[in-house]
Short mmCIF file of C-alpha atoms and ligand atoms in Angstrom, two decimals:
data_model
loop_
_atom_site.label_atom_id
_atom_site.label_comp_id
_atom_site.label_asym_id
_atom_site.label_seq_id
_atom_site.Cartn_x
_atom_site.Cartn_y
_atom_site.Cartn_z
CA UNK A 146 -48.83 126.04 98.01
CA UNK A 147 -45.47 125.73 96.22
CA UNK A 148 -42.88 128.32 97.20
CA UNK A 149 -41.66 130.51 94.35
CA UNK A 150 -38.51 132.45 93.53
CA UNK A 151 -37.19 134.44 90.57
CA UNK A 152 -33.71 132.95 90.93
CA UNK A 153 -32.54 130.09 93.15
CA UNK A 154 -28.83 130.12 93.96
CA UNK A 155 -27.53 126.72 95.11
CA UNK A 156 -24.57 126.97 97.50
CA UNK A 157 -23.63 129.35 100.29
CA UNK A 158 -19.89 129.58 99.71
CA UNK A 159 -18.26 132.84 98.63
CA UNK A 160 -19.44 132.33 95.02
CA UNK A 161 -23.11 131.70 95.76
CA UNK A 162 -23.20 134.52 98.31
CA UNK A 163 -21.62 136.92 95.81
CA UNK A 164 -24.05 135.89 93.05
CA UNK A 165 -26.99 136.40 95.44
CA UNK A 166 -25.59 139.80 96.50
CA UNK A 167 -25.12 141.03 92.94
CA UNK A 168 -28.49 139.74 91.73
CA UNK A 169 -30.19 141.58 94.60
CA UNK A 170 -28.11 144.68 93.97
CA UNK A 171 -29.16 144.60 90.31
CA UNK A 172 -32.80 144.72 91.42
CA UNK A 173 -33.87 141.06 91.30
CA UNK A 174 -36.36 140.78 94.17
CA UNK A 175 -37.07 137.07 94.47
CA UNK A 176 -33.57 135.68 95.08
CA UNK A 177 -33.38 132.57 97.27
CA UNK A 178 -29.97 131.15 98.27
CA UNK A 179 -30.09 127.56 99.52
CA UNK A 180 -27.16 126.15 101.50
CA UNK A 181 -27.28 122.56 102.72
CA UNK A 182 -25.05 123.26 105.73
CA UNK A 183 -24.08 126.68 107.09
CA UNK A 184 -22.75 129.59 105.07
CA UNK A 185 -19.06 128.98 104.22
CA UNK A 186 -19.16 125.53 105.81
CA UNK A 187 -17.62 123.99 102.67
CA UNK A 188 -14.25 124.72 101.04
CA UNK A 189 -14.75 128.49 101.36
CA UNK A 190 -14.46 128.26 105.14
CA UNK A 191 -11.19 126.31 104.84
CA UNK A 192 -9.64 128.67 102.31
CA UNK A 193 -6.41 130.53 102.99
CA UNK A 194 -8.22 133.33 101.10
CA UNK A 195 -5.13 134.86 99.52
CA UNK A 196 -5.92 137.78 97.25
CA UNK A 197 -3.16 138.18 94.66
CA UNK A 198 -3.30 139.16 91.00
CA UNK A 199 -0.49 137.00 89.70
CA UNK A 200 -2.16 135.23 86.75
CA UNK A 201 -0.75 134.45 83.36
CA UNK A 202 -3.85 135.30 81.35
CA UNK A 203 -5.31 138.76 80.97
CA UNK A 204 -8.94 137.90 81.67
CA UNK A 205 -8.30 136.35 85.08
CA UNK A 206 -5.70 138.98 86.00
CA UNK A 207 -8.25 141.74 85.29
CA UNK A 208 -10.91 139.94 87.36
CA UNK A 209 -8.46 139.55 90.24
CA UNK A 210 -7.65 143.27 90.13
CA UNK A 211 -11.34 144.23 89.97
CA UNK A 212 -11.99 141.99 92.97
CA UNK A 213 -9.01 143.39 94.91
CA UNK A 214 -10.53 146.87 94.63
CA UNK A 215 -13.74 145.51 96.17
CA UNK A 216 -11.88 143.78 99.03
CA UNK A 217 -10.01 147.04 99.71
CA UNK A 218 -13.27 149.04 99.86
CA UNK A 219 -15.46 146.31 101.33
CA UNK A 220 -17.38 148.38 103.87
CA UNK A 221 -18.45 150.97 101.30
CA UNK A 222 -19.09 148.57 98.39
CA UNK A 223 -20.58 145.51 100.17
CA UNK A 224 -21.00 146.40 103.86
CA UNK A 225 -19.64 144.58 106.91
CA UNK A 226 -16.07 143.33 106.84
CA UNK A 227 -14.06 140.88 104.74
CA UNK A 228 -11.05 141.08 107.08
CA UNK A 229 -8.68 142.15 104.31
CA UNK A 230 -5.06 142.41 105.45
CA UNK A 231 -2.61 143.96 102.99
CA UNK A 232 0.45 141.76 103.46
CA UNK A 233 2.12 141.99 100.02
CA UNK A 234 2.90 138.99 97.80
CA UNK A 235 6.11 137.61 96.35
CA UNK A 236 6.51 134.79 93.86
CA UNK A 237 10.07 133.53 93.54
CA UNK A 238 11.46 131.59 90.56
CA UNK A 239 14.60 129.96 89.28
CA UNK A 240 16.02 130.37 85.77
CA UNK A 241 13.57 128.01 84.02
CA UNK A 242 10.58 130.11 85.07
CA UNK A 243 12.17 133.54 84.60
CA UNK A 244 10.82 134.16 81.05
CA UNK A 245 7.26 133.25 82.11
CA UNK A 246 7.56 135.44 85.21
CA UNK A 247 8.76 138.41 83.17
CA UNK A 248 6.02 137.89 80.59
CA UNK A 249 3.37 137.67 83.28
CA UNK A 250 4.57 140.77 85.09
CA UNK A 251 4.49 142.71 81.80
CA UNK A 252 0.94 141.47 81.15
CA UNK A 253 -0.18 142.31 84.68
CA UNK A 254 1.33 145.80 84.53
CA UNK A 255 -0.43 146.39 81.19
CA UNK A 256 -3.82 145.88 82.89
CA UNK A 257 -2.94 148.19 85.80
CA UNK A 258 -1.68 145.78 88.45
CA UNK A 259 0.96 147.22 90.78
CA UNK A 260 3.69 144.58 90.39
CA UNK A 261 7.38 144.55 89.54
CA UNK A 262 10.38 142.25 89.32
CA UNK A 263 12.81 142.31 92.24
CA UNK A 264 16.00 140.36 92.85
CA UNK A 265 19.23 140.28 94.85
CA UNK A 266 19.61 142.86 97.60
CA UNK A 267 16.18 144.37 97.05
CA UNK A 268 14.52 140.99 97.51
CA UNK A 269 16.53 140.34 100.68
CA UNK A 270 15.62 143.77 102.00
CA UNK A 271 11.92 143.16 101.32
CA UNK A 272 11.94 139.72 102.95
CA UNK A 273 14.95 139.32 105.25
CA UNK A 274 14.13 135.74 106.33
CA UNK A 275 14.03 134.43 102.75
CA UNK A 276 16.80 132.14 101.45
CA UNK A 277 17.47 133.66 98.02
CA UNK A 278 20.58 131.86 96.68
CA UNK A 279 18.63 129.66 94.24
CA UNK A 280 16.16 132.37 93.19
CA UNK A 281 16.96 134.42 90.09
CA UNK A 282 14.02 136.80 90.48
CA UNK A 283 10.69 137.39 92.17
CA UNK A 284 7.55 139.33 91.32
CA UNK A 285 6.43 141.68 94.08
CA UNK A 286 2.80 142.77 94.44
CA UNK A 287 2.63 145.23 97.32
CA UNK A 288 -1.19 145.55 97.26
CA UNK A 289 -1.92 141.83 97.68
CA UNK A 290 -3.33 140.46 100.92
CA UNK A 291 -5.65 137.92 102.45
CA UNK A 292 -9.16 137.89 103.89
CA UNK A 293 -11.36 136.13 106.39
CA UNK A 294 -13.40 133.90 104.03
CA UNK A 295 -16.23 133.30 106.49
CA UNK A 296 -16.67 137.03 107.21
CA UNK A 297 -16.53 137.70 103.46
CA UNK A 298 -19.30 135.19 102.72
CA UNK A 299 -21.42 136.28 105.65
CA UNK A 300 -21.28 139.95 104.72
CA UNK A 301 -22.16 139.19 101.08
CA UNK A 302 -25.14 137.17 102.33
CA UNK A 303 -26.12 139.94 104.76
CA UNK A 304 -25.95 142.45 101.90
CA UNK A 305 -28.13 140.23 99.73
CA UNK A 306 -30.62 139.79 102.58
CA UNK A 307 -30.76 143.55 103.15
CA UNK A 308 -31.73 143.92 99.47
CA UNK A 309 -34.56 141.41 99.70
CA UNK A 310 -32.91 138.00 99.15
CA UNK A 311 -33.77 134.98 101.31
CA UNK A 312 -30.72 133.17 102.64
CA UNK A 313 -31.68 129.68 103.80
CA UNK A 314 -29.20 127.46 105.63
CA UNK A 315 -29.66 123.78 106.41
CA UNK A 316 -31.74 123.14 103.27
CA UNK A 317 -30.29 120.96 100.53
CA UNK A 318 -31.26 121.04 96.87
CA UNK A 319 -31.94 117.44 95.96
CA UNK A 320 -32.67 118.02 92.28
CA UNK A 321 -33.37 120.57 89.56
CA UNK A 322 -36.92 120.43 88.15
CA UNK A 323 -37.42 120.70 84.41
CA UNK A 324 -40.58 121.34 82.41
CA UNK A 325 -40.45 120.96 78.64
CA UNK A 326 -36.67 120.90 78.82
CA UNK A 327 -36.17 124.14 80.73
CA UNK A 328 -35.69 124.95 84.40
CA UNK A 329 -38.88 125.05 86.45
CA UNK A 330 -37.37 125.13 89.93
CA UNK A 331 -35.70 122.89 92.48
CA UNK A 332 -36.58 120.01 94.77
CA UNK A 333 -35.18 120.47 98.26
CA UNK A 334 -34.95 118.65 101.55
CA UNK A 335 -37.93 120.76 102.67
CA UNK A 336 -40.18 120.83 99.59
CA UNK A 337 -40.09 122.24 96.07
CA UNK A 338 -39.45 125.82 94.98
CA UNK A 339 -40.73 126.93 91.57
CA UNK A 340 -38.28 129.24 89.75
CA UNK A 341 -37.40 130.00 86.12
CA UNK A 342 -33.67 130.30 86.86
CA UNK A 343 -31.19 128.29 88.96
CA UNK A 344 -27.54 129.16 89.53
CA UNK A 345 -25.44 126.13 90.40
CA UNK A 346 -22.74 127.49 92.73
CA UNK A 347 -22.38 124.20 94.59
CA UNK A 348 -18.57 124.07 94.38
CA UNK A 349 -17.21 120.56 94.85
CA UNK A 350 -20.77 119.19 94.56
CA UNK A 351 -21.73 121.16 91.42
CA UNK A 352 -21.06 118.30 88.99
CA UNK A 353 -23.39 116.01 90.94
CA UNK A 354 -26.24 118.51 90.85
CA UNK A 355 -25.69 119.09 87.11
CA UNK A 356 -25.57 115.36 86.39
CA UNK A 357 -29.13 115.07 87.74
CA UNK A 358 -30.36 116.93 84.62
CA UNK A 359 -27.95 115.24 82.24
CA UNK A 360 -25.32 118.00 82.22
CA UNK A 361 -21.70 116.88 82.45
CA UNK A 362 -19.32 119.22 84.28
CA UNK A 363 -15.70 118.02 84.27
CA UNK A 364 -15.08 118.79 87.94
CA UNK A 365 -13.01 116.46 90.10
CA UNK A 366 -12.96 117.13 93.85
CA UNK A 367 -9.48 116.72 95.32
CA UNK A 368 -8.15 117.05 98.86
CA UNK A 369 -5.75 119.88 99.73
CA UNK A 370 -4.16 120.20 103.16
CA UNK A 371 -2.98 123.36 104.87
CA UNK A 372 -0.39 123.18 107.69
CA UNK A 373 0.11 125.86 110.33
CA UNK A 374 3.56 126.56 111.76
CA UNK A 375 4.35 128.86 114.64
CA UNK A 376 7.21 131.23 113.81
CA UNK A 377 10.13 131.27 116.26
CA UNK A 378 10.69 134.51 118.16
CA UNK A 379 13.77 135.44 116.09
CA UNK A 380 11.60 135.55 112.97
CA UNK A 381 11.63 139.31 113.19
CA UNK A 382 8.38 140.37 111.50
CA UNK A 383 5.37 138.78 109.83
CA UNK A 384 6.39 137.61 106.34
CA UNK A 385 4.64 138.53 103.13
CA UNK A 386 2.51 136.02 101.29
CA UNK A 387 4.91 133.92 99.25
CA UNK A 388 4.59 131.41 96.38
CA UNK A 389 7.63 129.24 95.71
CA UNK A 390 8.01 127.53 92.35
CA UNK A 391 11.21 125.76 93.41
CA UNK A 392 9.71 123.82 96.33
CA UNK A 393 6.10 124.17 95.10
CA UNK A 394 4.38 125.67 98.11
CA UNK A 395 2.58 128.84 99.10
CA UNK A 396 2.66 130.46 102.49
CA UNK A 397 0.83 133.29 104.18
CA UNK A 398 1.04 134.86 107.62
CA UNK A 399 -1.75 134.40 110.13
CA UNK A 400 -2.43 135.92 113.53
CA UNK A 401 -0.76 134.26 116.52
CA UNK A 402 2.67 134.38 114.79
CA UNK A 403 1.57 131.59 112.45
CA UNK A 404 2.46 130.75 108.85
CA UNK A 405 -0.12 128.79 106.83
CA UNK A 406 1.45 126.54 104.19
CA UNK A 407 -0.12 124.70 101.23
CA UNK A 408 1.10 123.01 98.08
CA UNK A 409 1.05 124.24 94.46
CA UNK A 410 2.17 120.93 93.00
CA UNK A 411 -0.32 120.21 90.16
CA UNK A 412 0.00 116.48 90.91
CA UNK A 413 -2.04 117.14 94.06
CA UNK A 414 -5.13 117.17 91.83
CA UNK A 415 -4.70 113.39 91.82
CA UNK A 416 -5.68 113.24 95.50
CA UNK A 417 -9.32 112.66 94.61
CA UNK A 418 -11.76 112.80 97.49
CA UNK A 419 -15.47 112.62 98.22
CA UNK A 420 -16.38 116.08 99.59
CA UNK A 421 -18.85 114.42 102.00
CA UNK A 422 -16.33 111.92 103.38
CA UNK A 423 -12.65 112.74 103.48
CA UNK A 424 -9.83 113.18 105.97
CA UNK A 425 -10.34 116.78 107.14
CA UNK A 426 -7.17 116.84 109.25
CA UNK A 427 -3.46 116.66 108.40
CA UNK A 428 -1.18 113.76 109.21
CA UNK A 429 2.42 113.77 110.38
CA UNK A 430 3.87 112.99 106.94
CA UNK A 431 2.17 116.08 105.45
CA UNK A 432 3.36 118.28 108.33
CA UNK A 433 6.91 116.96 107.83
CA UNK A 434 6.74 117.41 104.04
CA UNK A 435 5.32 120.97 104.12
CA UNK A 436 7.59 121.91 107.04
CA UNK A 437 10.61 120.74 105.04
CA UNK A 438 9.60 122.66 101.93
CA UNK A 439 8.89 125.93 103.72
CA UNK A 440 11.99 125.83 105.91
CA UNK A 441 14.24 125.42 102.85
CA UNK A 442 13.00 128.88 101.87
CA UNK A 443 12.68 130.31 105.41
CA UNK A 444 15.49 128.59 107.37
CA UNK A 445 14.35 130.22 110.64
CA UNK A 446 11.19 128.11 110.48
CA UNK A 447 13.29 125.03 111.29
CA UNK A 448 13.09 126.35 114.85
CA UNK A 449 9.32 126.89 114.61
CA UNK A 450 6.81 124.24 115.54
CA UNK A 451 3.68 122.70 114.10
CA UNK A 452 0.26 123.93 115.09
CA UNK A 453 -1.51 121.21 113.12
CA UNK A 454 -3.70 122.08 110.18
CA UNK A 455 -6.74 121.04 108.18
CA UNK A 456 -7.71 119.88 104.72
CA UNK A 457 -10.23 121.28 102.25
CA UNK A 458 -11.45 120.36 98.80
CA UNK A 459 -10.61 121.94 95.43
CA UNK A 460 -13.18 121.58 92.61
CA UNK A 461 -10.64 121.01 89.84
CA UNK A 462 -11.37 121.28 86.10
CA UNK A 463 -9.00 120.04 83.36
CA UNK A 464 -7.48 123.53 82.85
CA UNK A 465 -7.70 124.75 86.47
CA UNK A 466 -10.19 127.46 85.55
CA UNK A 467 -13.90 127.72 86.40
CA UNK A 468 -17.02 127.29 84.34
CA UNK A 469 -19.05 130.53 84.30
CA UNK A 470 -21.82 129.86 81.86
CA UNK A 471 -25.46 129.50 80.89
CA UNK A 472 -26.13 125.86 80.11
CA UNK A 473 -27.36 125.80 76.50
CA UNK A 474 -29.07 122.40 76.70
CA UNK A 475 -31.08 123.47 79.77
CA UNK A 476 -32.44 127.03 79.46
CA UNK A 477 -32.62 128.71 82.85
CA UNK A 478 -29.66 126.80 84.31
CA UNK A 479 -26.43 128.66 85.07
CA UNK A 480 -23.11 127.40 86.44
CA UNK A 481 -20.44 129.17 88.50
CA UNK A 482 -18.18 126.36 89.72
CA UNK A 483 -14.89 124.58 89.16
CA UNK A 484 -12.69 127.27 90.73
CA UNK A 485 -9.85 124.77 91.09
CA UNK A 486 -8.42 126.14 94.32
CA UNK A 487 -8.21 129.84 93.42
CA UNK A 488 -11.79 131.11 93.39
CA UNK A 489 -11.90 133.07 96.62
CA UNK A 490 -10.03 136.06 95.28
CA UNK A 491 -12.32 136.20 92.22
CA UNK A 492 -15.68 136.05 94.00
CA UNK A 493 -16.60 139.76 93.81
CA UNK A 494 -16.03 139.88 90.04
CA UNK A 495 -17.67 136.49 89.47
CA UNK A 496 -20.83 137.55 91.33
CA UNK A 497 -21.22 140.63 89.13
CA UNK A 498 -20.61 138.70 85.91
CA UNK A 499 -23.04 135.93 86.76
CA UNK A 500 -25.74 138.39 87.85
CA UNK A 501 -25.40 140.13 84.48
CA UNK A 502 -25.66 136.82 82.66
CA UNK A 503 -28.75 135.71 84.59
CA UNK A 504 -30.66 138.98 84.36
CA UNK A 505 -29.77 140.22 80.90
CA UNK A 506 -28.07 137.34 79.13
CA UNK A 507 -25.01 139.60 79.13
CA UNK A 508 -22.06 137.63 77.83
CA UNK A 509 -18.95 139.77 77.71
CA UNK A 510 -15.56 138.49 76.58
CA UNK A 511 -14.72 137.28 80.08
CA UNK A 512 -17.65 134.89 80.08
CA UNK A 513 -16.69 133.65 76.60
CA UNK A 514 -13.37 132.66 78.14
CA UNK A 515 -15.00 130.52 80.84
CA UNK A 516 -17.60 128.69 78.73
CA UNK A 517 -18.14 125.01 79.46
CA UNK A 518 -17.83 123.98 75.81
CA UNK A 519 -14.09 124.67 75.88
CA UNK A 520 -13.64 121.19 77.35
CA UNK A 521 -15.43 119.70 74.34
CA UNK A 522 -13.80 121.84 71.67
CA UNK A 523 -10.32 121.68 73.20
CA UNK A 524 -10.03 125.48 73.62
CA UNK A 525 -8.62 125.09 77.12
CA UNK A 526 -7.18 128.01 79.04
CA UNK A 527 -3.41 127.68 79.13
CA UNK A 528 -1.26 129.43 81.70
CA UNK A 529 2.44 130.13 81.35
CA UNK A 530 3.28 128.00 84.37
CA UNK A 531 2.62 124.41 85.38
CA UNK A 532 1.89 125.31 89.00
CA UNK A 533 -1.80 124.42 89.43
CA UNK A 534 -3.57 127.34 91.11
CA UNK A 535 -1.13 129.95 89.80
CA UNK A 536 -2.66 129.63 86.30
C1 FAD B 226 -7.37 124.67 101.54
C2 FAD B 226 -7.83 125.68 100.54
C3 FAD B 226 -7.09 126.83 100.35
C4 FAD B 226 -7.51 127.77 99.41
N1 FAD B 226 -6.81 128.94 99.27
C5 FAD B 226 -7.24 129.88 98.38
C6 FAD B 226 -6.58 131.13 98.29
O1 FAD B 226 -5.60 131.38 99.01
N2 FAD B 226 -7.06 132.05 97.42
C7 FAD B 226 -8.13 131.78 96.61
O2 FAD B 226 -8.48 132.64 95.80
N3 FAD B 226 -8.79 130.61 96.68
C8 FAD B 226 -8.38 129.66 97.55
N4 FAD B 226 -9.02 128.47 97.66
C9 FAD B 226 -10.15 128.21 96.77
C10 FAD B 226 -11.37 128.94 97.20
O3 FAD B 226 -11.52 128.87 98.59
C11 FAD B 226 -12.57 128.29 96.48
O4 FAD B 226 -12.35 128.38 95.07
C12 FAD B 226 -13.85 129.02 96.83
O5 FAD B 226 -14.02 129.13 98.22
C13 FAD B 226 -15.01 128.24 96.23
O6 FAD B 226 -16.20 128.83 96.69
P1 FAD B 226 -17.58 128.33 96.14
O7 FAD B 226 -18.60 129.16 96.80
O8 FAD B 226 -17.53 128.29 94.65
O9 FAD B 226 -17.68 126.81 96.58
P2 FAD B 226 -17.80 126.14 98.04
O10 FAD B 226 -17.02 126.83 99.05
O11 FAD B 226 -17.53 124.68 97.76
O12 FAD B 226 -19.31 126.31 98.37
C14 FAD B 226 -20.32 125.50 97.80
C15 FAD B 226 -21.41 125.37 98.83
O13 FAD B 226 -22.50 124.68 98.24
C16 FAD B 226 -23.12 123.89 99.23
N5 FAD B 226 -23.87 122.86 98.52
C17 FAD B 226 -23.37 121.87 97.75
N6 FAD B 226 -24.35 121.13 97.23
C18 FAD B 226 -25.51 121.66 97.69
C19 FAD B 226 -26.87 121.33 97.49
N7 FAD B 226 -27.24 120.28 96.73
N8 FAD B 226 -27.82 122.07 98.12
C20 FAD B 226 -27.46 123.14 98.89
N9 FAD B 226 -26.18 123.48 99.11
C21 FAD B 226 -25.21 122.76 98.50
C22 FAD B 226 -21.96 123.36 100.04
O14 FAD B 226 -22.34 122.98 101.34
C23 FAD B 226 -21.00 124.55 100.05
O15 FAD B 226 -21.14 125.35 101.20
C24 FAD B 226 -8.66 127.52 98.62
C25 FAD B 226 -9.42 126.37 98.83
C26 FAD B 226 -9.01 125.46 99.79
C27 FAD B 226 -9.82 124.22 100.00
#
């Protein structure tokens, strides 16, 4: 007999787990999440999982704030632990980016984000190891932090399971089944499942799954390395999370006196990669490059040393924002993918929005913003900066 479900969620990263959690919380009983590997075994598990609200559009800034409140109250709202550490966040700019920074901070404050501009002595007091001579200003978000992305995904999945969902690992969706043009279920590596609704939360693989039913998602997987550096002993205290527009990197502290460093150069989207076959490590030239960039800003790190690193995949869309949508050509098919390297921090809000869309066809203004047809009509989401993930 064919298995059945009310909703099949494809993908066990933070997005799929959050969608499954929120569907179950909203009372959908027959939720089945299918993950081809293990939960968070894809890009989610390689994420630096920084939770900041610095966005230059109101919709995403509001979603980041809503999600921050969930991360802060994880035990009570979701259950388990997301490992949230409130480290604070600074983004430093030179003159060319000052107007955009000031505009963004005003926008963020207008939606309730605790952020303000700092400079000079105050900036040096906040972050004593920072080289500030070429920075005209910084935005400071004291409430920002970072999480454990695997614990986050696992606890969302546990919460979904506790509310009746089935979480199945090691089972790949090999195709979406259609009957008379609408979703009828999925084919999997272990037999078919009949279902009237499928949520494609397959991250860097989402465009392939969609292509199987003739739906084009403009997602390009690209490779993004993260390097770990051990701080020298004179680096007095753990730094805040920091994004640097001058040298185009971000950095966050990690346990073991480490700093994790990645790039925010939008040209990195050109490093196209097959998510099933790519170099998952970091090579010496990347370590040297990232080490050079970060130690220009934190000179003490010149006396630190490399602890290697890893590489993950971003699912990049043309405007660096996700598709959160019901696919009009294929009734019953939903997409939550294309997070372009900044989707971790949004996963609580995204799960709630997608669950509302699936169960009630609820399409509030936020979902209008993330519709797939923007790539056809040219209504792309424009940020005030050109720094990829900081859209
Ligand atoms: C190095 C790196 C650093 C990052 N840092 C940050 C950060 O600091 N802050 C932030 O907000 N975001 C960050 N991100 C981005 C963030 O991690 C991602 O946007 C987010 O994790 C995407 O989650 P997802 O669930 O949508 O997709 P994924 O994590 O890609 O999950 C999709 C899952 O679907 C599964 N799957 C695919 N196809 C199938 C199929 N056919 N059948 C069954 N299962 C399937 C895959 O195995 C995978 O587990 C970073 C990403 C990387 C790579």
